[in-house]
Amino acid sequence: MNSSHNSWPPKILLWLYSFFLYLYPQEFRKEYRQQMFIVFNDLYKQHKIQKRNTYVWFIKEICADTLISVVQQQIHTTRIAFGRSILNTLAAAMLTFVVSIFLMSVGISVYTDIAQGGSTQSRLQSFTYRHSDTIIEGVFKEAYKQAAACENISDMKLQNRCQEDVGTHIAHILPEEELMGIKQTGWPTDLFFVKKSGANYSMLRWDGKITDVSSAVNEPPIINHGFFNKLTSKDTCSYFHVADAYNSCETYTAISLPNNETGYLVRMVPKKPFNYIVLRLLQPLLFLLVVLFNPSELGFAPEIYIISVIGYILFLILATRYMLGRQK
Amino acid sequence: MSKSTRANHYIPLSPSIFYILLSLSIKERHGYDIMKQVKKESGGKVALGPGTLYGSIKKMLTDGLITESDERPDPALDDNRRRYYKITKLGSKMLSTELQRFEEALKTAKNNKIHIALTSIKLTVV
């Protein structure tokens, strides 16, 4: 057996490609599914030899090809079934479904681009985080203790200097971060400490200032939703409408503190390509589930509502036309 | 409508159909081999993906321009599930007609002394 047979695409790509194949008309799929899979594997092997970025290759070559050929095949199939009427062609349920899904994907892509277009995100693009998860309760408490002590100083100049010292001191305690390949010690500007005391939330960041952010924070859930949470990870930080966190925050970690207080380490981290692709391709489907079972989860993104509602209206209109066409 | 009448609708051939026929006129090939050959022959200008390739193959099979070959690769050397395709007489005729059309266009260009166009056509066709 040829040794190149051992090089298989990642499971997620195989899974996605299988899904793509289901978008083709049944007859076409039955006839060519196996052959297309073989060619897909061949292309992947070739791409690995050329050492190009797998996900860029997948989007640029496979997704684009699938989008074009699915529409071509669906139009061809429905033309045979319903004659050459454009309206009847559009009315085919499968084509409508494909169009709706792609419309929603486009909507979500647009939203994601808007959300990521800020300068904070581009600044963070080259960060490599290695140790932030090791920040412990001790550091958190120490930071708040020192910053609170500064607030008792009445002289503003001295207070500012004290706060700067807090920032510097905590920066020394924090583990080393790696910025653009160069090790440096410092309090990363993308890391916020948020503390909940009773119903009040306060935020402490790199400049050593404690700010009341009660009105900008909603109660973040402690429950870990696992895989689902990962897919909608942008959601998680919508609980922290503070500073720039809303636009690029992906994660937060809850720390239990004494006296029924809770601490949150809110971090902005760059998007990983995998998550980005999953968000673009799968979120339309998840969106359906979320809206059905927990609409409040998506309260942060009106764009998604608008684009999706347009998609659904289009779907309903065309599906109705299709049903009426069949009755005639 | 007969296959040959249907096939006449192909002229002029689309770039993908033209290059697929051209690649199969040399020898029988499987899908991926066709893709590679088309890319090579067209100097990278026509790049087919799996979907567009099998879309064209399906259309050409229906219209009788190509047919599936009985040949299967040696399982020890390659995946024996691969299907091989070969050009039919009708496909060859279409390809010849298209090449003839190119030739005539080339002659016309020569007669009209269109030197710049001639150079570029020569590079593409020859």
Short mmCIF file of C-alpha atoms in Angstrom, two decimals:
data_model
loop_
_atom_site.label_atom_id
_atom_site.label_comp_id
_atom_site.label_asym_id
_atom_site.label_seq_id
_atom_site.Cartn_x
_atom_site.Cartn_y
_atom_site.Cartn_z
CA MET A 1 0.00 0.00 0.00
CA ASN A 2 1.18 3.49 -0.81
CA SER A 3 2.64 5.17 2.30
CA SER A 4 0.86 8.45 1.55
CA HIS A 5 -2.42 6.73 2.47
CA ASN A 6 -1.51 7.24 6.12
CA SER A 7 -1.75 11.02 5.97
CA TRP A 8 -5.38 11.79 6.75
CA PRO A 9 -6.89 15.27 7.21
CA PRO A 10 -7.78 16.33 10.78
CA LYS A 11 -11.07 14.89 12.01
CA ILE A 12 -12.76 18.28 12.14
CA LEU A 13 -12.03 18.83 8.43
CA LEU A 14 -13.30 15.37 7.54
CA TRP A 15 -16.42 16.05 9.55
CA LEU A 16 -16.96 19.44 7.93
CA TYR A 17 -16.38 18.06 4.46
CA SER A 18 -18.89 15.27 5.10
CA PHE A 19 -21.35 17.95 6.15
CA PHE A 20 -20.62 19.92 2.97
CA LEU A 21 -21.29 16.83 0.86
CA TYR A 22 -24.75 16.60 2.38
CA LEU A 23 -25.56 19.95 0.79
CA TYR A 24 -25.34 18.44 -2.70
CA PRO A 25 -28.46 16.92 -4.30
CA GLN A 26 -29.01 13.34 -3.20
CA GLU A 27 -28.48 11.88 -6.66
CA PHE A 28 -25.16 13.67 -7.15
CA ARG A 29 -24.04 12.77 -3.64
CA LYS A 30 -24.80 9.08 -4.11
CA GLU A 31 -22.82 8.99 -7.32
CA TYR A 32 -19.76 11.03 -6.41
CA ARG A 33 -19.47 11.21 -2.62
CA GLN A 34 -16.78 8.54 -2.39
CA GLN A 35 -14.81 9.94 -5.32
CA MET A 36 -14.93 13.47 -3.91
CA PHE A 37 -13.66 12.22 -0.57
CA ILE A 38 -10.74 10.50 -2.29
CA VAL A 39 -9.89 13.70 -4.17
CA PHE A 40 -10.24 15.70 -0.95
CA ASN A 41 -7.68 13.42 0.71
CA ASP A 42 -5.37 13.75 -2.28
CA LEU A 43 -5.62 17.52 -2.13
CA TYR A 44 -4.91 17.49 1.59
CA LYS A 45 -1.79 15.37 1.08
CA GLN A 46 -0.62 17.74 -1.64
CA HIS A 47 -1.31 20.71 0.60
CA LYS A 48 0.69 19.12 3.44
CA ILE A 49 3.65 18.67 1.13
CA GLN A 50 3.47 22.37 0.24
CA LYS A 51 3.29 23.18 4.00
CA ARG A 52 0.56 25.77 3.68
CA ASN A 53 -1.84 26.79 6.46
CA THR A 54 -4.46 24.01 6.65
CA TYR A 55 -7.41 26.20 7.57
CA VAL A 56 -6.62 28.90 5.03
CA TRP A 57 -6.37 26.16 2.40
CA PHE A 58 -9.66 24.66 3.54
CA ILE A 59 -11.56 27.95 3.41
CA LYS A 60 -9.96 29.25 0.23
CA GLU A 61 -10.08 26.11 -1.86
CA ILE A 62 -12.57 23.65 -0.41
CA CYS A 63 -15.25 25.98 0.99
CA ALA A 64 -15.20 28.20 -2.09
CA ASP A 65 -15.40 25.20 -4.41
CA THR A 66 -18.21 23.67 -2.35
CA LEU A 67 -20.23 26.87 -2.28
CA ILE A 68 -20.04 27.29 -6.07
CA SER A 69 -20.65 23.66 -6.97
CA VAL A 70 -23.48 23.12 -4.43
CA VAL A 71 -25.41 26.04 -5.88
CA GLN A 72 -24.66 24.85 -9.44
CA GLN A 73 -25.82 21.31 -8.71
CA GLN A 74 -28.89 22.40 -6.79
CA ILE A 75 -29.93 24.73 -9.61
CA HIS A 76 -29.25 22.01 -12.17
CA THR A 77 -31.30 19.44 -10.23
CA THR A 78 -34.22 21.76 -9.61
CA ARG A 79 -34.20 22.90 -13.23
CA ILE A 80 -34.69 19.31 -14.27
CA ALA A 81 -37.43 18.85 -11.69
CA PHE A 82 -39.36 22.08 -12.21
CA GLY A 83 -38.41 23.33 -15.64
CA ARG A 84 -36.52 26.56 -16.26
CA SER A 85 -38.58 28.95 -14.17
CA ILE A 86 -36.25 30.95 -11.92
CA LEU A 87 -38.93 31.32 -9.25
CA ASN A 88 -39.50 27.60 -9.17
CA THR A 89 -35.78 27.03 -9.01
CA LEU A 90 -35.52 29.33 -6.03
CA ALA A 91 -38.46 27.59 -4.43
CA ALA A 92 -36.71 24.27 -4.06
CA ALA A 93 -36.49 23.59 -0.35
CA MET A 94 -32.91 22.36 -0.30
CA LEU A 95 -31.59 25.37 -2.20
CA THR A 96 -33.52 27.62 0.15
CA PHE A 97 -31.98 25.90 3.11
CA VAL A 98 -28.47 26.32 1.70
CA VAL A 99 -29.07 29.99 0.92
CA SER A 100 -30.46 30.65 4.41
CA ILE A 101 -27.55 28.94 6.13
CA PHE A 102 -25.01 30.86 4.06
CA LEU A 103 -26.85 34.12 4.66
CA MET A 104 -26.66 33.55 8.36
CA SER A 105 -23.00 32.58 8.13
CA VAL A 106 -22.29 35.80 6.30
CA GLY A 107 -24.17 37.74 8.94
CA ILE A 108 -22.21 36.15 11.72
CA SER A 109 -18.93 36.63 9.87
CA VAL A 110 -19.71 40.30 9.48
CA TYR A 111 -20.52 40.55 13.15
CA THR A 112 -17.32 38.77 14.14
CA ASP A 113 -15.27 41.08 11.92
CA ILE A 114 -16.86 44.14 13.46
CA ALA A 115 -16.20 42.80 16.92
CA GLN A 116 -12.59 42.05 16.12
CA GLY A 117 -11.83 45.16 14.15
CA GLY A 118 -10.77 47.22 17.15
CA SER A 119 -7.20 48.24 17.76
CA THR A 120 -7.04 46.19 20.95
CA GLN A 121 -7.43 42.98 19.03
CA SER A 122 -4.72 43.77 16.50
CA ARG A 123 -2.39 44.79 19.31
CA LEU A 124 -2.96 41.46 20.98
CA GLN A 125 -2.53 39.39 17.87
CA SER A 126 1.09 38.49 18.53
CA PHE A 127 0.77 37.72 22.22
CA THR A 128 1.58 34.23 23.38
CA TYR A 129 0.19 33.48 26.78
CA ARG A 130 1.91 30.89 28.81
CA HIS A 131 1.43 31.62 32.46
CA SER A 132 -1.65 33.75 33.00
CA ASP A 133 -3.58 30.80 34.32
CA THR A 134 -1.07 30.50 37.13
CA ILE A 135 -2.16 33.81 38.65
CA ILE A 136 -3.39 32.79 42.02
CA GLU A 137 -5.69 34.01 44.70
CA GLY A 138 -2.72 35.43 46.65
CA VAL A 139 -1.75 37.80 43.85
CA PHE A 140 -5.33 38.86 43.43
CA LYS A 141 -5.84 39.65 47.09
CA GLU A 142 -2.47 41.41 47.37
CA ALA A 143 -3.30 43.64 44.42
CA TYR A 144 -6.62 44.72 45.89
CA LYS A 145 -5.17 45.20 49.37
CA GLN A 146 -2.43 47.52 48.12
CA ALA A 147 -4.69 49.42 45.73
CA ALA A 148 -7.26 49.95 48.50
CA ALA A 149 -4.54 51.32 50.78
CA CYS A 150 -3.64 53.88 48.10
CA GLU A 151 -7.20 55.17 48.05
CA ASN A 152 -6.82 56.33 51.66
CA ILE A 153 -4.09 58.79 50.67
CA SER A 154 -5.63 62.24 50.34
CA ASP A 155 -2.81 63.89 48.35
CA MET A 156 -3.63 63.14 44.70
CA LYS A 157 -0.01 63.14 43.54
CA LEU A 158 0.99 60.69 46.24
CA GLN A 159 -2.09 58.62 45.55
CA ASN A 160 -1.19 58.38 41.86
CA ARG A 161 2.39 57.40 42.69
CA CYS A 162 1.10 54.78 45.14
CA GLN A 163 -1.16 53.34 42.47
CA GLU A 164 1.70 53.25 40.00
CA ASP A 165 3.73 51.39 42.60
CA VAL A 166 0.92 48.87 43.01
CA GLY A 167 0.96 48.28 39.26
CA THR A 168 4.74 47.84 39.28
CA HIS A 169 4.72 45.65 42.39
CA ILE A 170 2.04 43.34 41.06
CA ALA A 171 3.81 43.26 37.72
CA HIS A 172 6.84 41.83 39.49
CA ILE A 173 4.76 39.13 41.14
CA LEU A 174 3.05 38.20 37.90
CA PRO A 175 4.71 35.47 35.90
CA GLU A 176 6.62 36.38 32.83
CA GLU A 177 4.61 36.84 29.69
CA GLU A 178 5.95 36.53 26.24
CA LEU A 179 5.30 39.41 23.90
CA MET A 180 6.18 38.92 20.27
CA GLY A 181 8.75 36.34 21.18
CA ILE A 182 10.53 38.58 23.72
CA LYS A 183 10.17 37.73 27.39
CA GLN A 184 9.10 40.65 29.49
CA THR A 185 7.83 41.19 32.98
CA GLY A 186 4.76 43.26 33.45
CA TRP A 187 1.10 43.40 34.20
CA PRO A 188 -0.46 42.67 30.83
CA THR A 189 -2.77 45.49 29.79
CA ASP A 190 -5.27 42.91 28.66
CA LEU A 191 -5.71 41.43 32.12
CA PHE A 192 -8.31 42.80 34.51
CA PHE A 193 -9.11 41.87 38.06
CA VAL A 194 -12.79 42.17 38.84
CA LYS A 195 -14.02 41.62 42.40
CA LYS A 196 -17.57 41.03 43.47
CA SER A 197 -18.47 42.14 47.00
CA GLY A 198 -22.17 41.74 47.70
CA ALA A 199 -23.90 43.26 44.70
CA ASN A 200 -20.98 45.56 43.81
CA TYR A 201 -18.26 44.93 41.28
CA SER A 202 -14.93 46.73 41.24
CA MET A 203 -12.20 46.53 38.65
CA LEU A 204 -8.47 46.75 39.14
CA ARG A 205 -6.17 46.96 36.17
CA TRP A 206 -2.54 47.59 35.32
CA ASP A 207 -2.56 51.25 36.36
CA GLY A 208 -3.42 50.33 39.95
CA LYS A 209 -6.75 52.16 39.99
CA ILE A 210 -9.84 50.57 41.49
CA THR A 211 -12.99 51.52 39.61
CA ASP A 212 -16.58 50.76 40.50
CA VAL A 213 -17.99 48.84 37.54
CA SER A 214 -21.20 47.53 39.09
CA SER A 215 -23.30 48.96 36.29
CA ALA A 216 -21.05 47.41 33.62
CA VAL A 217 -21.05 43.87 34.92
CA ASN A 218 -23.82 41.34 34.81
CA GLU A 219 -23.74 38.30 37.05
CA PRO A 220 -21.40 35.92 35.23
CA PRO A 221 -22.49 32.29 35.42
CA ILE A 222 -20.18 29.87 37.18
CA ILE A 223 -21.52 26.86 35.28
CA ASN A 224 -19.15 25.43 32.71
CA HIS A 225 -21.04 24.61 29.54
CA GLY A 226 -18.10 22.67 28.13
CA PHE A 227 -17.98 22.45 24.37
CA PHE A 228 -20.97 24.70 23.88
CA ASN A 229 -19.29 27.40 25.96
CA LYS A 230 -16.19 27.13 23.81
CA LEU A 231 -18.15 27.74 20.66
CA THR A 232 -19.85 30.80 22.04
CA SER A 233 -16.87 31.92 24.04
CA LYS A 234 -17.32 35.55 23.00
CA ASP A 235 -20.52 35.38 24.96
CA THR A 236 -18.79 34.79 28.22
CA CYS A 237 -17.09 38.16 28.33
CA SER A 238 -20.24 40.02 27.46
CA TYR A 239 -20.82 39.83 31.20
CA PHE A 240 -17.92 42.26 31.64
CA HIS A 241 -18.77 45.46 29.80
CA VAL A 242 -15.65 47.11 31.16
CA ALA A 243 -12.80 48.82 29.36
CA ASP A 244 -12.09 47.04 26.07
CA ALA A 245 -12.96 43.62 27.40
CA TYR A 246 -16.27 43.46 25.61
CA ASN A 247 -14.68 43.45 22.18
CA SER A 248 -12.02 40.88 22.54
CA CYS A 249 -12.38 39.11 25.86
CA GLU A 250 -12.63 35.39 25.46
CA THR A 251 -12.15 33.99 28.89
CA TYR A 252 -12.60 34.69 32.52
CA THR A 253 -11.67 32.67 35.53
CA ALA A 254 -13.58 32.79 38.78
CA ILE A 255 -11.72 32.70 42.10
CA SER A 256 -13.52 32.16 45.39
CA LEU A 257 -12.39 34.68 48.00
CA PRO A 258 -13.12 34.81 51.74
CA ASN A 259 -16.15 36.77 53.07
CA ASN A 260 -18.36 35.54 50.21
CA GLU A 261 -16.41 37.60 47.73
CA THR A 262 -15.63 36.38 44.23
CA GLY A 263 -12.75 37.40 42.03
CA TYR A 264 -12.64 37.22 38.25
CA LEU A 265 -9.55 37.27 36.10
CA VAL A 266 -10.80 38.69 32.84
CA ARG A 267 -8.48 38.15 29.93
CA MET A 268 -8.51 39.30 26.35
CA VAL A 269 -6.86 36.72 24.17
CA PRO A 270 -6.44 36.51 20.42
CA LYS A 271 -8.85 34.37 18.47
CA LYS A 272 -7.58 30.96 17.58
CA PRO A 273 -8.09 30.03 13.90
CA PHE A 274 -9.91 26.85 14.87
CA ASN A 275 -12.46 28.67 17.00
CA TYR A 276 -12.86 31.28 14.32
CA ILE A 277 -13.72 28.69 11.68
CA VAL A 278 -16.06 26.83 14.01
CA LEU A 279 -17.78 30.10 14.88
CA ARG A 280 -18.28 30.92 11.23
CA LEU A 281 -19.45 27.52 10.14
CA LEU A 282 -21.36 26.14 13.07
CA GLN A 283 -22.78 29.09 14.90
CA PRO A 284 -25.75 29.44 12.55
CA LEU A 285 -26.86 26.01 13.69
CA LEU A 286 -26.12 26.71 17.33
CA PHE A 287 -27.94 29.97 16.99
CA LEU A 288 -31.15 28.08 16.25
CA LEU A 289 -30.74 26.03 19.42
CA VAL A 290 -29.79 28.99 21.58
CA VAL A 291 -32.70 31.12 20.40
CA LEU A 292 -35.10 28.26 21.00
CA PHE A 293 -33.89 27.36 24.47
CA ASN A 294 -32.16 30.40 25.90
CA PRO A 295 -32.68 33.63 23.94
CA SER A 296 -31.00 35.81 26.58
CA GLU A 297 -27.64 34.21 25.72
CA LEU A 298 -27.55 36.18 22.49
CA GLY A 299 -28.62 39.50 23.85
CA PHE A 300 -25.25 41.01 23.00
CA ALA A 301 -25.46 40.78 19.23
CA PRO A 302 -28.38 42.53 17.54
CA GLU A 303 -26.69 42.07 14.14
CA ILE A 304 -27.15 38.33 14.42
CA TYR A 305 -30.84 38.79 15.12
CA ILE A 306 -31.34 41.07 12.12
CA ILE A 307 -29.43 38.96 9.61
CA SER A 308 -30.99 35.76 10.87
CA VAL A 309 -34.51 37.15 10.86
CA ILE A 310 -33.98 38.17 7.21
CA GLY A 311 -32.70 34.65 6.51
CA TYR A 312 -35.69 33.04 8.20
CA ILE A 313 -38.21 35.29 6.46
CA LEU A 314 -36.60 34.41 3.14
CA PHE A 315 -36.73 30.77 4.08
CA LEU A 316 -40.42 30.95 5.05
CA ILE A 317 -41.39 32.82 1.88
CA LEU A 318 -39.58 30.41 -0.39
CA ALA A 319 -40.70 27.34 1.50
CA THR A 320 -44.31 28.54 1.26
CA ARG A 321 -43.91 29.11 -2.47
CA TYR A 322 -42.48 25.64 -2.80
CA MET A 323 -45.39 24.08 -0.92
CA LEU A 324 -47.94 26.04 -2.98
CA GLY A 325 -46.12 25.07 -6.16
CA ARG A 326 -46.36 21.43 -5.23
CA GLN A 327 -50.08 21.66 -4.52
CA LYS A 328 -50.69 23.10 -8.00
CA MET B 1 -32.44 15.53 -28.00
CA SER B 2 -29.61 13.25 -29.18
CA LYS B 3 -26.23 13.25 -27.46
CA SER B 4 -24.45 14.77 -30.46
CA THR B 5 -27.04 17.59 -30.73
CA ARG B 6 -26.71 18.24 -27.01
CA ALA B 7 -22.94 18.19 -27.29
CA ASN B 8 -23.06 20.85 -30.03
CA HIS B 9 -24.28 23.25 -27.37
CA TYR B 10 -20.82 22.91 -25.81
CA ILE B 11 -19.10 24.77 -28.66
CA PRO B 12 -17.32 26.96 -27.76
CA LEU B 13 -16.14 24.77 -24.90
CA SER B 14 -15.86 26.24 -21.43
CA PRO B 15 -12.25 26.33 -20.16
CA SER B 16 -12.86 23.53 -17.64
CA ILE B 17 -14.52 21.19 -20.19
CA PHE B 18 -11.83 22.00 -22.76
CA TYR B 19 -8.97 21.19 -20.42
CA ILE B 20 -10.66 18.06 -19.04
CA LEU B 21 -11.11 16.74 -22.59
CA LEU B 22 -7.55 17.71 -23.43
CA SER B 23 -6.20 15.85 -20.40
CA LEU B 24 -8.25 12.74 -21.23
CA SER B 25 -7.19 12.81 -24.88
CA ILE B 26 -3.70 11.78 -23.77
CA LYS B 27 -4.72 8.87 -21.53
CA GLU B 28 -7.37 7.58 -19.14
CA ARG B 29 -7.24 9.38 -15.80
CA HIS B 30 -8.92 9.43 -12.38
CA GLY B 31 -10.38 12.58 -10.78
CA TYR B 32 -7.31 13.87 -8.98
CA ASP B 33 -5.09 13.13 -11.96
CA ILE B 34 -7.46 15.16 -14.15
CA MET B 35 -7.29 18.07 -11.68
CA LYS B 36 -3.49 18.05 -11.69
CA GLN B 37 -3.28 17.78 -15.47
CA VAL B 38 -5.82 20.59 -16.01
CA LYS B 39 -3.88 22.85 -13.66
CA LYS B 40 -0.62 21.99 -15.42
CA GLU B 41 -1.97 22.36 -18.96
CA SER B 42 -3.65 25.68 -18.19
CA GLY B 43 -0.58 27.06 -16.45
CA GLY B 44 -2.54 27.24 -13.18
CA LYS B 45 -5.28 29.42 -14.69
CA VAL B 46 -7.96 26.72 -14.43
CA ALA B 47 -7.98 25.19 -10.96
CA LEU B 48 -10.80 22.74 -10.31
CA GLY B 49 -11.96 21.75 -6.85
CA PRO B 50 -13.62 18.38 -6.12
CA GLY B 51 -17.13 19.84 -6.48
CA THR B 52 -16.61 21.65 -9.76
CA LEU B 53 -14.62 18.73 -11.17
CA TYR B 54 -17.31 16.13 -10.51
CA GLY B 55 -20.00 18.60 -11.59
CA SER B 56 -18.28 18.84 -14.98
CA ILE B 57 -17.65 15.08 -15.12
CA LYS B 58 -21.31 14.36 -14.43
CA LYS B 59 -22.39 16.73 -17.20
CA MET B 60 -19.88 15.29 -19.66
CA LEU B 61 -20.90 11.72 -18.83
CA THR B 62 -24.55 12.56 -19.39
CA ASP B 63 -23.79 14.13 -22.75
CA GLY B 64 -21.49 11.32 -23.82
CA LEU B 65 -18.28 13.33 -24.09
CA ILE B 66 -16.48 10.99 -21.71
CA THR B 67 -17.17 7.56 -20.31
CA GLU B 68 -16.12 5.62 -17.26
CA SER B 69 -13.28 3.23 -17.90
CA ASP B 70 -13.19 -0.31 -16.56
CA GLU B 71 -9.60 0.21 -15.53
CA ARG B 72 -8.88 0.09 -11.81
CA PRO B 73 -5.50 0.77 -10.21
CA ASP B 74 -3.49 -2.01 -8.62
CA PRO B 75 -4.64 -2.04 -4.95
CA ALA B 76 -1.01 -2.37 -3.93
CA LEU B 77 -0.13 0.91 -5.62
CA ASP B 78 -3.19 3.09 -5.24
CA ASP B 79 -6.78 3.27 -3.99
CA ASN B 80 -8.73 0.83 -6.15
CA ARG B 81 -11.98 2.67 -5.47
CA ARG B 82 -10.82 5.37 -7.87
CA ARG B 83 -12.85 5.66 -11.05
CA TYR B 84 -11.03 6.27 -14.30
CA TYR B 85 -12.51 8.23 -17.18
CA LYS B 86 -11.77 8.17 -20.89
CA ILE B 87 -12.72 10.40 -23.78
CA THR B 88 -15.39 9.12 -26.22
CA LYS B 89 -15.50 9.54 -29.99
CA LEU B 90 -17.98 12.37 -29.54
CA GLY B 91 -15.67 14.01 -26.96
CA SER B 92 -12.72 13.75 -29.34
CA LYS B 93 -14.83 15.27 -32.08
CA MET B 94 -15.80 18.18 -29.84
CA LEU B 95 -12.19 18.72 -28.89
CA SER B 96 -11.08 18.64 -32.54
CA THR B 97 -13.85 21.08 -33.47
CA GLU B 98 -12.73 23.41 -30.71
CA LEU B 99 -9.06 23.16 -31.68
CA GLN B 100 -10.06 23.78 -35.29
CA ARG B 101 -11.93 26.86 -34.16
CA PHE B 102 -8.79 28.06 -32.39
CA GLU B 103 -6.78 27.39 -35.52
CA GLU B 104 -9.18 29.34 -37.68
CA ALA B 105 -9.13 32.23 -35.24
CA LEU B 106 -5.35 32.11 -35.35
CA LYS B 107 -5.37 32.17 -39.16
CA THR B 108 -7.74 35.14 -39.16
CA ALA B 109 -5.49 36.94 -36.72
CA LYS B 110 -2.46 36.21 -38.91
CA ASN B 111 -4.25 37.41 -42.04
CA ASN B 112 -5.24 40.60 -40.29
CA LYS B 113 -1.66 41.02 -39.05
CA ILE B 114 -2.70 41.24 -35.43
CA HIS B 115 0.79 40.65 -34.11
CA ILE B 116 0.25 41.31 -30.43
CA ALA B 117 -2.83 39.12 -30.25
CA LEU B 118 -1.05 36.47 -32.31
CA THR B 119 1.80 36.20 -29.84
CA SER B 120 -0.51 35.67 -26.91
CA ILE B 121 -2.71 33.19 -28.80
CA LYS B 122 0.36 31.23 -29.84
CA LEU B 123 1.49 31.00 -26.26
CA THR B 124 -1.88 29.66 -25.15
CA VAL B 125 -2.70 27.31 -28.00
CA VAL B 126 0.59 25.86 -29.15
#
